[in-house]
Amino acid sequence: MSTPKPLVSAEWLIANIDAPDLQVLDATWVPPFLKDRPSGPACYAAGHIAGAPFFSIDDIADQETPLKHMLPSAAYFAEKVATLGVSSHSRVVVYDGNGFFASARAWWMFRAMGHDEVYVLDGGLKAWQAAGGEVTTSAPAPEAGTFNARPREELVRDMIGIRDHVKSQDIAILDARAQGRFDGTSPEPRPELPSGHLPGSSCVPASSLIASDGTLRSADELMPILKDYLDNPVVTSCGSGVSAAVISLALAKVGNWNAAVYDGSWSEWAAQADNPIDTVS
């Protein structure tokens, strides 16, 4: 299906769901600080697309760091996705039962591991059901695939790299958090962290990129928001590296496929006392 578009519609997926090289993955994730919401695994157990294994961003992650859902090694990623039935030749479609939260993150993870044939189901599970797609509670048992990861370091930034960018102001840094958290006028959901933002960064809330029906906004609607970032290097950030990928996904939709994600994001940056933090006075 090689396509310059990073998303597929629910109608497309319904028509192609039985293609032998297609692997659908459920990447539903709910932030743990939303204690009144069921977890991602609980949402998956309550109903998912038939044949879609659960892609956990907390399991397919670096297990040696205290930071949550950090990108794992290439070998670990390859081992984990192979058990989900993904091979290097697979066309992968990821979706989320909680908006775009982790489907965009999973999409970026596959791309960071060198896999181009990965797409996000536009509108997620809600769009699938609205289009007449069925859900099941039965867990699939996919045949293991063979996946060869080819990491793209240019799509990932660590704290050392971000410190260099902040010092030199040589790249656009786009923050997906809400405006109040960016400004420093609203508290972080992680109470141990101050709010504020990376010096020189700009606020592009992930919510501003999503239409009222839960799909990603059209290219025409995204252009006024992202037009200044189409041809220049971009790094995206957020609270913990999840909603940052929504900006990267939106940029890909309007033609910039090279936006990197600051993996540790605010959870890492703000935890270091010597990192500069700006606020809006």
Tab-separated table of C-alpha atoms in Angstrom:
chain	number	residue	atom	x	y	z
A	1	MET	CA	0.000	0.000	0.000
A	2	SER	CA	3.031	2.334	0.076
A	3	THR	CA	1.396	5.738	0.419
A	4	PRO	CA	2.568	9.218	1.359
A	5	LYS	CA	-0.258	9.366	3.892
A	6	PRO	CA	0.324	8.237	7.491
A	7	LEU	CA	-3.307	7.359	8.228
A	8	VAL	CA	-5.967	4.989	6.920
A	9	SER	CA	-9.718	5.332	7.276
A	10	ALA	CA	-11.980	2.889	9.061
A	11	GLU	CA	-13.658	2.144	5.736
A	12	TRP	CA	-10.300	1.235	4.184
A	13	LEU	CA	-9.445	-1.023	7.091
A	14	ILE	CA	-12.798	-2.814	6.947
A	15	ALA	CA	-12.242	-3.475	3.229
A	16	ASN	CA	-8.668	-4.725	3.738
A	17	ILE	CA	-8.805	-6.363	7.157
A	18	ASP	CA	-8.256	-9.865	5.751
A	19	ALA	CA	-5.180	-9.032	3.679
A	20	PRO	CA	-2.523	-11.631	4.597
A	21	ASP	CA	0.273	-9.085	5.023
A	22	LEU	CA	-1.792	-6.717	7.204
A	23	GLN	CA	-1.303	-6.722	10.982
A	24	VAL	CA	-3.554	-4.550	13.129
A	25	LEU	CA	-2.354	-3.610	16.617
A	26	ASP	CA	-4.350	-2.136	19.501
A	27	ALA	CA	-2.171	0.451	21.253
A	28	THR	CA	-4.761	1.784	23.695
A	29	TRP	CA	-3.144	3.671	26.563
A	30	VAL	CA	-4.643	5.738	29.361
A	31	PRO	CA	-2.360	7.974	31.457
A	32	PRO	CA	-2.094	6.500	34.958
A	33	PHE	CA	-2.960	9.838	36.550
A	34	LEU	CA	-6.468	9.553	35.053
A	35	LYS	CA	-7.545	7.329	37.912
A	36	ASP	CA	-11.254	7.479	37.014
A	37	ARG	CA	-10.592	5.838	33.629
A	38	PRO	CA	-9.987	2.133	32.929
A	39	SER	CA	-6.445	1.245	31.936
A	40	GLY	CA	-5.347	0.428	28.409
A	41	PRO	CA	-5.324	-3.331	29.053
A	42	ALA	CA	-8.798	-3.077	30.596
A	43	CYS	CA	-10.084	-1.200	27.550
A	44	TYR	CA	-8.559	-3.833	25.286
A	45	ALA	CA	-10.159	-6.649	27.264
A	46	ALA	CA	-13.547	-4.949	27.006
A	47	GLY	CA	-13.449	-4.967	23.201
A	48	HIS	CA	-10.995	-4.707	20.325
A	49	ILE	CA	-10.724	-5.363	16.596
A	50	ALA	CA	-10.624	-9.099	15.926
A	51	GLY	CA	-7.111	-10.341	15.298
A	52	ALA	CA	-5.465	-7.281	16.830
A	53	PRO	CA	-2.949	-8.076	19.580
A	54	PHE	CA	-2.303	-5.547	22.315
A	55	PHE	CA	0.697	-3.263	21.759
A	56	SER	CA	1.694	-1.940	25.179
A	57	ILE	CA	3.916	1.123	25.145
A	58	ASP	CA	4.845	0.314	28.744
A	59	ASP	CA	5.891	-3.247	27.897
A	60	ILE	CA	7.581	-2.519	24.569
A	61	ALA	CA	9.876	-0.066	26.303
A	62	ASP	CA	13.271	0.320	27.926
A	63	GLN	CA	12.930	-1.642	31.161
A	64	GLU	CA	16.189	-0.280	32.625
A	65	THR	CA	15.130	3.344	33.129
A	66	PRO	CA	12.716	4.784	35.707
A	67	LEU	CA	11.137	6.879	32.954
A	68	LYS	CA	7.964	5.368	31.548
A	69	HIS	CA	7.617	3.947	28.029
A	70	MET	CA	11.013	5.053	26.743
A	71	LEU	CA	12.051	3.662	23.360
A	72	PRO	CA	13.712	0.250	23.869
A	73	SER	CA	16.729	-1.189	22.118
A	74	ALA	CA	16.285	-2.320	18.526
A	75	ALA	CA	16.693	-5.958	19.538
A	76	TYR	CA	14.062	-5.742	22.273
A	77	PHE	CA	11.597	-3.934	20.006
A	78	ALA	CA	12.104	-6.503	17.245
A	79	GLU	CA	11.591	-9.399	19.642
A	80	LYS	CA	8.424	-7.929	21.112
A	81	VAL	CA	6.678	-6.952	17.876
A	82	ALA	CA	7.571	-10.292	16.296
A	83	THR	CA	5.538	-12.026	19.027
A	84	LEU	CA	2.598	-9.828	17.961
A	85	GLY	CA	2.768	-11.258	14.453
A	86	VAL	CA	4.679	-8.392	12.846
A	87	SER	CA	7.345	-9.116	10.226
A	88	SER	CA	9.542	-6.762	8.277
A	89	HIS	CA	7.219	-7.136	5.277
A	90	SER	CA	4.038	-6.460	7.275
A	91	ARG	CA	1.760	-3.535	6.671
A	92	VAL	CA	1.002	-2.404	10.207
A	93	VAL	CA	-2.082	-0.450	11.242
A	94	VAL	CA	-2.164	0.806	14.825
A	95	TYR	CA	-5.209	2.197	16.573
A	96	ASP	CA	-6.215	3.409	20.001
A	97	GLY	CA	-9.416	3.137	21.988
A	98	ASN	CA	-8.539	6.427	23.700
A	99	GLY	CA	-8.327	8.918	20.870
A	100	PHE	CA	-4.876	9.258	19.308
A	101	PHE	CA	-2.898	8.863	22.513
A	102	ALA	CA	-0.638	5.885	21.934
A	103	SER	CA	-1.454	4.989	18.333
A	104	ALA	CA	0.642	7.964	17.206
A	105	ARG	CA	3.372	6.920	19.642
A	106	ALA	CA	3.368	3.348	18.276
A	107	TRP	CA	3.429	4.706	14.710
A	108	TRP	CA	6.490	6.801	15.572
A	109	MET	CA	8.173	3.845	17.314
A	110	PHE	CA	7.882	1.679	14.199
A	111	ARG	CA	9.253	4.502	12.050
A	112	ALA	CA	12.104	5.093	14.512
A	113	MET	CA	12.909	1.390	14.114
A	114	GLY	CA	13.063	1.715	10.323
A	115	HIS	CA	9.626	0.362	9.390
A	116	ASP	CA	7.867	2.550	6.818
A	117	GLU	CA	4.728	0.476	6.240
A	118	VAL	CA	2.968	1.648	9.379
A	119	TYR	CA	-0.253	3.624	9.537
A	120	VAL	CA	-2.648	4.987	12.134
A	121	LEU	CA	-6.377	4.224	12.011
A	122	ASP	CA	-7.880	7.689	11.768
A	123	GLY	CA	-10.356	8.138	14.598
A	124	GLY	CA	-9.342	4.929	16.321
A	125	LEU	CA	-11.725	2.329	17.663
A	126	LYS	CA	-14.604	4.822	17.751
A	127	ALA	CA	-14.332	5.379	13.986
A	128	TRP	CA	-14.068	1.621	13.387
A	129	GLN	CA	-17.318	0.967	15.242
A	130	ALA	CA	-19.063	3.942	13.636
A	131	ALA	CA	-18.205	2.490	10.207
A	132	GLY	CA	-19.746	-0.846	11.138
A	133	GLY	CA	-16.602	-2.652	12.228
A	134	GLU	CA	-17.094	-5.358	14.829
A	135	VAL	CA	-15.211	-5.784	18.087
A	136	THR	CA	-14.448	-8.876	20.110
A	137	THR	CA	-13.191	-9.765	23.568
A	138	SER	CA	-11.311	-12.815	22.312
A	139	ALA	CA	-7.530	-12.512	22.477
A	140	PRO	CA	-5.771	-13.508	19.249
A	141	ALA	CA	-2.837	-15.913	19.052
A	142	PRO	CA	-0.820	-14.548	16.125
A	143	GLU	CA	1.889	-16.563	14.452
A	144	ALA	CA	5.253	-15.054	15.351
A	145	GLY	CA	6.835	-12.918	12.694
A	146	THR	CA	10.425	-12.038	11.855
A	147	PHE	CA	11.177	-8.370	12.316
A	148	ASN	CA	14.491	-6.678	11.607
A	149	ALA	CA	14.822	-3.269	13.243
A	150	ARG	CA	16.893	-0.594	11.506
A	151	PRO	CA	16.979	2.338	13.946
A	152	ARG	CA	16.691	5.874	12.615
A	153	GLU	CA	18.536	7.951	15.173
A	154	GLU	CA	17.438	11.160	13.482
A	155	LEU	CA	13.852	10.568	14.623
A	156	VAL	CA	14.793	10.422	18.322
A	157	ARG	CA	16.231	13.006	20.705
A	158	ASP	CA	17.578	12.431	24.202
A	159	MET	CA	18.186	15.018	26.911
A	160	ILE	CA	21.760	15.693	25.821
A	161	GLY	CA	20.566	16.482	22.322
A	162	ILE	CA	17.767	18.709	23.588
A	163	ARG	CA	20.168	20.605	25.833
A	164	ASP	CA	22.260	21.360	22.760
A	165	HIS	CA	19.178	22.524	20.839
A	166	VAL	CA	18.034	24.734	23.710
A	167	LYS	CA	21.480	26.293	23.968
A	168	SER	CA	21.909	26.915	20.243
A	169	GLN	CA	18.223	27.522	19.385
A	170	ASP	CA	18.874	25.738	16.094
A	171	ILE	CA	15.629	23.797	15.766
A	172	ALA	CA	11.902	24.252	16.323
A	173	ILE	CA	10.722	22.468	19.486
A	174	LEU	CA	6.955	21.932	19.564
A	175	ASP	CA	5.277	21.061	22.867
A	176	ALA	CA	2.025	19.079	22.746
A	177	ARG	CA	0.929	19.816	26.320
A	178	ALA	CA	-1.977	22.126	27.144
A	179	GLN	CA	-1.287	25.854	27.116
A	180	GLY	CA	-1.539	26.262	30.893
A	181	ARG	CA	1.074	23.605	31.566
A	182	PHE	CA	3.327	25.138	28.917
A	183	ASP	CA	2.876	28.630	30.357
A	184	GLY	CA	3.492	27.462	33.909
A	185	THR	CA	0.072	28.650	35.058
A	186	SER	CA	-1.459	25.167	35.459
A	187	PRO	CA	0.044	22.310	37.465
A	188	GLU	CA	1.553	19.223	35.928
A	189	PRO	CA	-0.408	15.975	36.418
A	190	ARG	CA	2.816	14.602	37.853
A	191	PRO	CA	2.851	16.607	41.093
A	192	GLU	CA	6.577	16.239	41.646
A	193	LEU	CA	7.291	18.282	38.498
A	194	PRO	CA	7.034	22.036	37.976
A	195	SER	CA	5.156	23.294	34.933
A	196	GLY	CA	6.665	25.542	32.287
A	197	HIS	CA	8.481	24.821	29.053
A	198	LEU	CA	11.793	24.342	27.284
A	199	PRO	CA	13.349	27.734	26.483
A	200	GLY	CA	12.602	28.699	22.905
A	201	SER	CA	9.893	26.073	22.410
A	202	SER	CA	6.370	26.688	21.081
A	203	CYS	CA	3.064	25.298	22.312
A	204	VAL	CA	1.067	23.229	19.810
A	205	PRO	CA	-1.457	21.350	21.973
A	206	ALA	CA	-2.179	17.892	20.601
A	207	SER	CA	-5.873	18.602	21.165
A	208	SER	CA	-5.707	21.439	18.607
A	209	LEU	CA	-4.795	18.928	15.894
A	210	ILE	CA	-7.802	16.662	16.401
A	211	ALA	CA	-11.270	17.302	14.978
A	212	SER	CA	-14.472	17.097	17.006
A	213	ASP	CA	-15.203	13.601	15.652
A	214	GLY	CA	-11.880	12.270	16.952
A	215	THR	CA	-10.095	12.117	13.594
A	216	LEU	CA	-6.980	14.087	12.765
A	217	ARG	CA	-7.851	17.455	11.270
A	218	SER	CA	-7.719	17.789	7.495
A	219	ALA	CA	-4.541	19.034	5.849
A	220	ASP	CA	-6.265	22.340	5.106
A	221	GLU	CA	-7.117	22.747	8.788
A	222	LEU	CA	-3.646	21.725	9.932
A	223	MET	CA	-1.762	24.063	7.614
A	224	PRO	CA	-2.462	27.312	9.535
A	225	ILE	CA	-1.137	25.623	12.693
A	226	LEU	CA	1.891	23.878	11.181
A	227	LYS	CA	2.800	25.934	8.103
A	228	ASP	CA	5.941	27.339	9.730
A	229	TYR	CA	7.332	23.836	10.359
A	230	LEU	CA	7.025	22.146	6.979
A	231	ASP	CA	10.534	22.564	5.622
A	232	ASN	CA	12.677	22.965	8.730
A	233	PRO	CA	13.908	20.478	11.367
A	234	VAL	CA	11.452	19.891	14.196
A	235	VAL	CA	11.525	18.119	17.545
A	236	THR	CA	8.274	17.384	19.350
A	237	SER	CA	7.832	17.065	23.101
A	238	CYS	CA	5.064	16.602	25.676
A	239	GLY	CA	4.692	15.182	29.178
A	240	SER	CA	6.279	11.779	28.629
A	241	GLY	CA	6.802	11.340	24.886
A	242	VAL	CA	3.317	10.100	23.955
A	243	SER	CA	1.196	13.016	22.706
A	244	ALA	CA	4.352	14.536	21.166
A	245	ALA	CA	3.951	11.900	18.463
A	246	VAL	CA	0.530	13.351	17.594
A	247	ILE	CA	2.337	16.476	16.387
A	248	SER	CA	4.789	14.318	14.432
A	249	LEU	CA	1.846	12.457	12.867
A	250	ALA	CA	0.108	15.714	11.927
A	251	LEU	CA	3.329	17.053	10.422
A	252	ALA	CA	3.647	13.891	8.333
A	253	LYS	CA	0.093	14.410	7.084
A	254	VAL	CA	1.058	17.833	5.735
A	255	GLY	CA	4.383	16.655	4.312
A	256	ASN	CA	7.088	16.806	7.002
A	257	TRP	CA	7.976	13.191	7.805
A	258	ASN	CA	11.177	13.978	9.669
A	259	ALA	CA	9.996	15.380	12.997
A	260	ALA	CA	11.908	13.784	15.855
A	261	VAL	CA	10.414	13.065	19.279
A	262	TYR	CA	12.126	14.013	22.528
A	263	ASP	CA	11.614	10.644	24.149
A	264	GLY	CA	11.944	11.635	27.815
A	265	SER	CA	10.049	14.893	27.283
A	266	TRP	CA	8.950	16.973	30.281
A	267	SER	CA	9.102	14.025	32.691
A	268	GLU	CA	12.844	13.893	32.131
A	269	TRP	CA	13.629	17.558	31.529
A	270	ALA	CA	11.790	19.043	34.503
A	271	ALA	CA	13.133	16.390	36.890
A	272	GLN	CA	16.679	17.717	36.416
A	273	ALA	CA	17.230	20.757	38.620
A	274	ASP	CA	19.949	22.182	36.355
A	275	ASN	CA	17.764	22.236	33.231
A	276	PRO	CA	16.405	25.714	32.434
A	277	ILE	CA	12.630	26.162	32.514
A	278	ASP	CA	10.729	29.128	31.105
A	279	THR	CA	7.276	30.274	32.135
A	280	VAL	CA	4.938	33.014	30.955
A	281	SER	CA	4.919	35.777	33.570
